Protein backbone atom coordinates (compact mmCIF):
# COMPACT_ATOMS: atom_id res chain seq x y z
CA UNK A 1 0.00 0.00 0.00
CA UNK A 2 2.87 2.37 0.62
CA UNK A 3 3.92 2.16 -3.02
CA UNK A 4 0.41 3.19 -4.04
CA UNK A 5 0.63 6.24 -1.78
CA UNK A 6 3.63 7.47 -3.75
CA UNK A 7 1.59 7.70 -6.90
CA UNK A 8 0.73 11.19 -8.12
CA UNK A 9 -2.96 10.43 -7.49
CA UNK A 10 -2.39 10.81 -3.74
CA UNK A 11 -0.80 14.24 -3.22
CA UNK A 12 -2.39 14.52 0.23
CA UNK A 13 -0.50 11.46 1.47
CA UNK A 14 2.76 12.78 0.00
CA UNK A 15 2.24 16.14 1.76
CA UNK A 16 1.52 14.37 5.06
CA UNK A 17 4.67 12.31 4.75
CA UNK A 18 6.71 15.41 3.93
CA UNK A 19 5.17 17.25 6.89
CA UNK A 20 6.49 14.66 9.33
CA UNK A 21 9.86 14.55 7.55
CA UNK A 22 9.39 11.16 5.93
CA UNK A 23 10.47 10.53 2.38
CA UNK A 24 9.26 8.22 -0.33
CA UNK A 25 11.08 4.99 -1.02
CA UNK A 26 13.10 6.61 -3.83
CA UNK A 27 14.93 8.58 -1.21
CA UNK A 28 15.45 5.64 1.14
CA UNK A 29 18.42 4.29 -0.77
CA UNK A 30 20.66 7.34 -0.36
CA UNK A 31 19.49 9.46 2.57
CA UNK A 32 18.55 6.73 5.02
CA UNK A 33 22.17 5.59 5.26
CA UNK A 34 23.00 8.79 7.11
CA UNK A 35 20.00 8.69 9.46
CA UNK A 36 20.14 7.36 12.95
CA UNK A 37 18.88 3.85 13.65
CA UNK A 38 15.62 4.93 15.29
CA UNK A 39 14.54 7.12 12.38
CA UNK A 40 15.39 4.34 9.93
CA UNK A 41 13.39 1.84 12.02
CA UNK A 42 10.37 4.20 12.10
CA UNK A 43 10.52 4.63 8.33
CA UNK A 44 10.68 0.88 7.77
CA UNK A 45 7.72 0.26 10.08
CA UNK A 46 5.68 3.01 8.44
CA UNK A 47 6.52 1.54 5.05
CA UNK A 48 5.22 -1.85 6.21
CA UNK A 49 2.09 -0.67 8.06
CA UNK A 50 0.89 2.41 6.18
CA UNK A 51 -1.70 0.41 4.23
CA UNK A 52 -3.22 -0.96 7.42
CA UNK A 53 -3.28 2.48 9.04
CA UNK A 54 -5.00 4.03 6.01
CA UNK A 55 -7.56 1.22 5.92
CA UNK A 56 -8.29 1.63 9.63
CA UNK A 57 -8.81 5.39 9.29
CA UNK A 58 -11.01 5.04 6.20
CA UNK A 59 -13.08 2.33 7.89
CA UNK A 60 -13.45 4.14 11.23
CA UNK A 61 -14.87 7.39 9.83
CA UNK A 62 -18.09 5.92 8.34
CA UNK A 63 -18.58 3.75 11.42
CA UNK A 64 -18.43 6.84 13.63
CA UNK A 65 -21.00 8.56 11.43
CA UNK A 66 -23.33 5.57 11.72
CA UNK A 67 -22.96 5.54 15.50
CA UNK A 68 -23.68 9.27 15.64
CA UNK A 69 -26.78 8.87 13.47
CA UNK A 70 -28.04 6.03 15.71
CA UNK A 71 -27.53 8.14 18.83
CA UNK A 72 -29.43 11.08 17.34
CA UNK A 73 -32.22 8.90 15.93
CA UNK A 74 -32.86 6.86 19.09
CA UNK A 75 -31.99 9.74 21.45
CA UNK A 76 -29.99 7.41 23.69
CA UNK A 77 -26.61 8.93 24.25
CA UNK A 78 -24.51 7.31 26.94
CA UNK A 79 -20.86 7.62 27.93
CA UNK A 80 -19.79 4.36 26.30
CA UNK A 81 -21.25 5.32 22.91
CA UNK A 82 -19.70 8.78 22.99
CA UNK A 83 -16.28 7.41 23.99
CA UNK A 84 -16.56 4.83 21.21
CA UNK A 85 -17.14 7.58 18.65
CA UNK A 86 -14.24 9.65 19.93
CA UNK A 87 -11.82 6.75 19.84
GROMACS .gro file of C-alpha atoms in nm:
model
   87
    1UNK     CA    1   0.000   0.000   0.000
    2UNK     CA    2   0.287   0.237   0.062
    3UNK     CA    3   0.392   0.216  -0.302
    4UNK     CA    4   0.041   0.319  -0.404
    5UNK     CA    5   0.063   0.624  -0.178
    6UNK     CA    6   0.363   0.747  -0.375
    7UNK     CA    7   0.159   0.770  -0.690
    8UNK     CA    8   0.073   1.119  -0.812
    9UNK     CA    9  -0.296   1.043  -0.749
   10UNK     CA   10  -0.239   1.081  -0.374
   11UNK     CA   11  -0.080   1.424  -0.322
   12UNK     CA   12  -0.239   1.452   0.023
   13UNK     CA   13  -0.050   1.146   0.147
   14UNK     CA   14   0.276   1.278   0.000
   15UNK     CA   15   0.224   1.614   0.176
   16UNK     CA   16   0.152   1.437   0.506
   17UNK     CA   17   0.467   1.231   0.475
   18UNK     CA   18   0.671   1.541   0.393
   19UNK     CA   19   0.517   1.725   0.689
   20UNK     CA   20   0.649   1.466   0.933
   21UNK     CA   21   0.986   1.455   0.755
   22UNK     CA   22   0.939   1.116   0.593
   23UNK     CA   23   1.047   1.053   0.238
   24UNK     CA   24   0.926   0.822  -0.033
   25UNK     CA   25   1.108   0.499  -0.102
   26UNK     CA   26   1.310   0.661  -0.383
   27UNK     CA   27   1.493   0.858  -0.121
   28UNK     CA   28   1.545   0.564   0.114
   29UNK     CA   29   1.842   0.429  -0.077
   30UNK     CA   30   2.066   0.734  -0.036
   31UNK     CA   31   1.949   0.946   0.257
   32UNK     CA   32   1.855   0.673   0.502
   33UNK     CA   33   2.217   0.559   0.526
   34UNK     CA   34   2.300   0.879   0.711
   35UNK     CA   35   2.000   0.869   0.946
   36UNK     CA   36   2.014   0.736   1.295
   37UNK     CA   37   1.888   0.385   1.365
   38UNK     CA   38   1.562   0.493   1.529
   39UNK     CA   39   1.454   0.712   1.238
   40UNK     CA   40   1.539   0.434   0.993
   41UNK     CA   41   1.339   0.184   1.202
   42UNK     CA   42   1.037   0.420   1.210
   43UNK     CA   43   1.052   0.463   0.833
   44UNK     CA   44   1.068   0.088   0.777
   45UNK     CA   45   0.772   0.026   1.008
   46UNK     CA   46   0.568   0.301   0.844
   47UNK     CA   47   0.652   0.154   0.505
   48UNK     CA   48   0.522  -0.185   0.621
   49UNK     CA   49   0.209  -0.067   0.806
   50UNK     CA   50   0.089   0.241   0.618
   51UNK     CA   51  -0.170   0.041   0.423
   52UNK     CA   52  -0.322  -0.096   0.742
   53UNK     CA   53  -0.328   0.248   0.904
   54UNK     CA   54  -0.500   0.403   0.601
   55UNK     CA   55  -0.756   0.122   0.592
   56UNK     CA   56  -0.829   0.163   0.963
   57UNK     CA   57  -0.881   0.539   0.929
   58UNK     CA   58  -1.101   0.504   0.620
   59UNK     CA   59  -1.308   0.233   0.789
   60UNK     CA   60  -1.345   0.414   1.123
   61UNK     CA   61  -1.487   0.739   0.983
   62UNK     CA   62  -1.809   0.592   0.834
   63UNK     CA   63  -1.858   0.375   1.142
   64UNK     CA   64  -1.843   0.684   1.363
   65UNK     CA   65  -2.100   0.856   1.143
   66UNK     CA   66  -2.333   0.557   1.172
   67UNK     CA   67  -2.296   0.554   1.550
   68UNK     CA   68  -2.368   0.927   1.564
   69UNK     CA   69  -2.678   0.887   1.347
   70UNK     CA   70  -2.804   0.603   1.571
   71UNK     CA   71  -2.753   0.814   1.883
   72UNK     CA   72  -2.943   1.108   1.734
   73UNK     CA   73  -3.222   0.890   1.593
   74UNK     CA   74  -3.286   0.686   1.909
   75UNK     CA   75  -3.199   0.974   2.145
   76UNK     CA   76  -2.999   0.741   2.369
   77UNK     CA   77  -2.661   0.893   2.425
   78UNK     CA   78  -2.451   0.731   2.694
   79UNK     CA   79  -2.086   0.762   2.793
   80UNK     CA   80  -1.979   0.436   2.630
   81UNK     CA   81  -2.125   0.532   2.291
   82UNK     CA   82  -1.970   0.878   2.299
   83UNK     CA   83  -1.628   0.741   2.399
   84UNK     CA   84  -1.656   0.483   2.121
   85UNK     CA   85  -1.714   0.758   1.865
   86UNK     CA   86  -1.424   0.965   1.993
   87UNK     CA   87  -1.182   0.675   1.984
   0.00000   0.00000   0.00000
